[in-house]
């Protein structure tokens, strides 16, 4: 799907030939002297339409308007939240098979965040997963034109949001694929496919390399499965070679049965989503490919299945992690932290400026925060604040959780340096404390997306979160390093002064 941004007022929208014209009308709408303005004025007067968010009115081939379908949608005060609400309320219009080209026009001046909301709303409304359901009515919407009065004021937000859409959709696609269509090897293929974009490289390691690295915890999880594990290393090199990268580590359990500590049967299918952390890393790289910012990013994905088998790890088994620390596996269902801990140790090789891991790690986090906010744990206040701000700005919310040392008490055991589980209370936090033992001397954050990465029920499917948050955070880093290195920029652009 393609997006375009165009200077367009209500009078211009009148002559836009398209299958669907959406006119976003705010409460401060001032009518002009065109056919559309007349329509809106009449509808408002007759109380058939209202500019409150969520209110809308649909029309077919209205007189004097070039569009075949017209939808008037209220956006209240024109804020991002109201635009999101408006776009969600008219989602069905974007799903129509005959709607290939849509124009979404702001009837009054549009805030940058409102434009982003319109872009994301149109994508969200028309997304269809078809990979294993070929008869599903695929997305027919091919082009969406966003019409605003002042293109320059919103161009950055527009570019950013269309890139995030590409990233979110890549993450959703891989998140949604069932485990037999998203094995560790296929995930590696999805990462490799990204190298067709400039500045992206990918290295994939299998059991021999991972064994040589001494990743005993990661290998322990994989040993119960017939699918060979993969350690995926993505690199995006947009910054100077001397610039320390941000490392993103995504949990890539392509299916989590729980292993010998097996999970109950009900809703176990949803454990195909246990690689949504990995999918979010792929999604971020997809967005970076679009945006080409001046930063360096490394993506690490430890990918394997967690299966019960004659070779599977057993409760009580002790394994040695890459860090040298030994781990008593008291519950084989706490496998995410086992694959992540070795990837976190490996992350230190890149001498990163920050390490972020993203994982569908604990059911406890779902109980704590539900599906609204991602659980965010950070060793560093500045990093925590940056993630919090990025979450708010991208409407991909998170909430900081504690990391007091007392929460690590339960991980103590007589048989190893640590156990892989503590008690049930505070389960999301003790999981984070476990991970923290594998990060040293670098700002680190852990995002527990167990509640936010997918939806259950009738709307079952991956959400693509937290791609929006992560891209926002990374672009903030790009802006900061830009500001810190004005000299380098001047050197690159000598023509301007000449
Ligand atoms: N992938 C699950 C976490 C999960 C469960 C996410 C349900 C979303 C919904 C993880 O591997 C897991 O099984 N965690 C256990 C940890 C426990 C054994 C300490 C959990 O949360 O029950
Ligand atoms: Mn598990
Ligand atoms: Zn899991």
CSV table of C-alpha atoms in Angstrom, one decimal, residues 10 28 47 111 120 177 234 240 271 324 332 422 429 432 434 450:
chain,number,residue,atom,x,y,z
A,10,UNK,CA,-12.1,21.0,1.1
A,28,UNK,CA,-13.6,24.2,14.4
A,47,UNK,CA,-28.1,17.0,12.9
A,111,UNK,CA,-1.5,18.6,13.6
A,120,UNK,CA,-1.9,4.5,10.8
A,177,UNK,CA,2.2,-16.9,10.9
A,234,UNK,CA,20.9,-8.0,11.9
A,240,UNK,CA,29.6,6.7,11.6
A,271,UNK,CA,2.0,-19.4,21.9
A,324,UNK,CA,29.6,-18.6,32.7
A,332,UNK,CA,11.0,-25.3,31.5
A,422,UNK,CA,11.1,-17.2,41.6
A,429,UNK,CA,9.7,-8.4,37.9
A,432,UNK,CA,13.4,-8.9,34.6
A,434,UNK,CA,17.0,-12.6,36.0
A,450,UNK,CA,3.2,-10.4,26.7
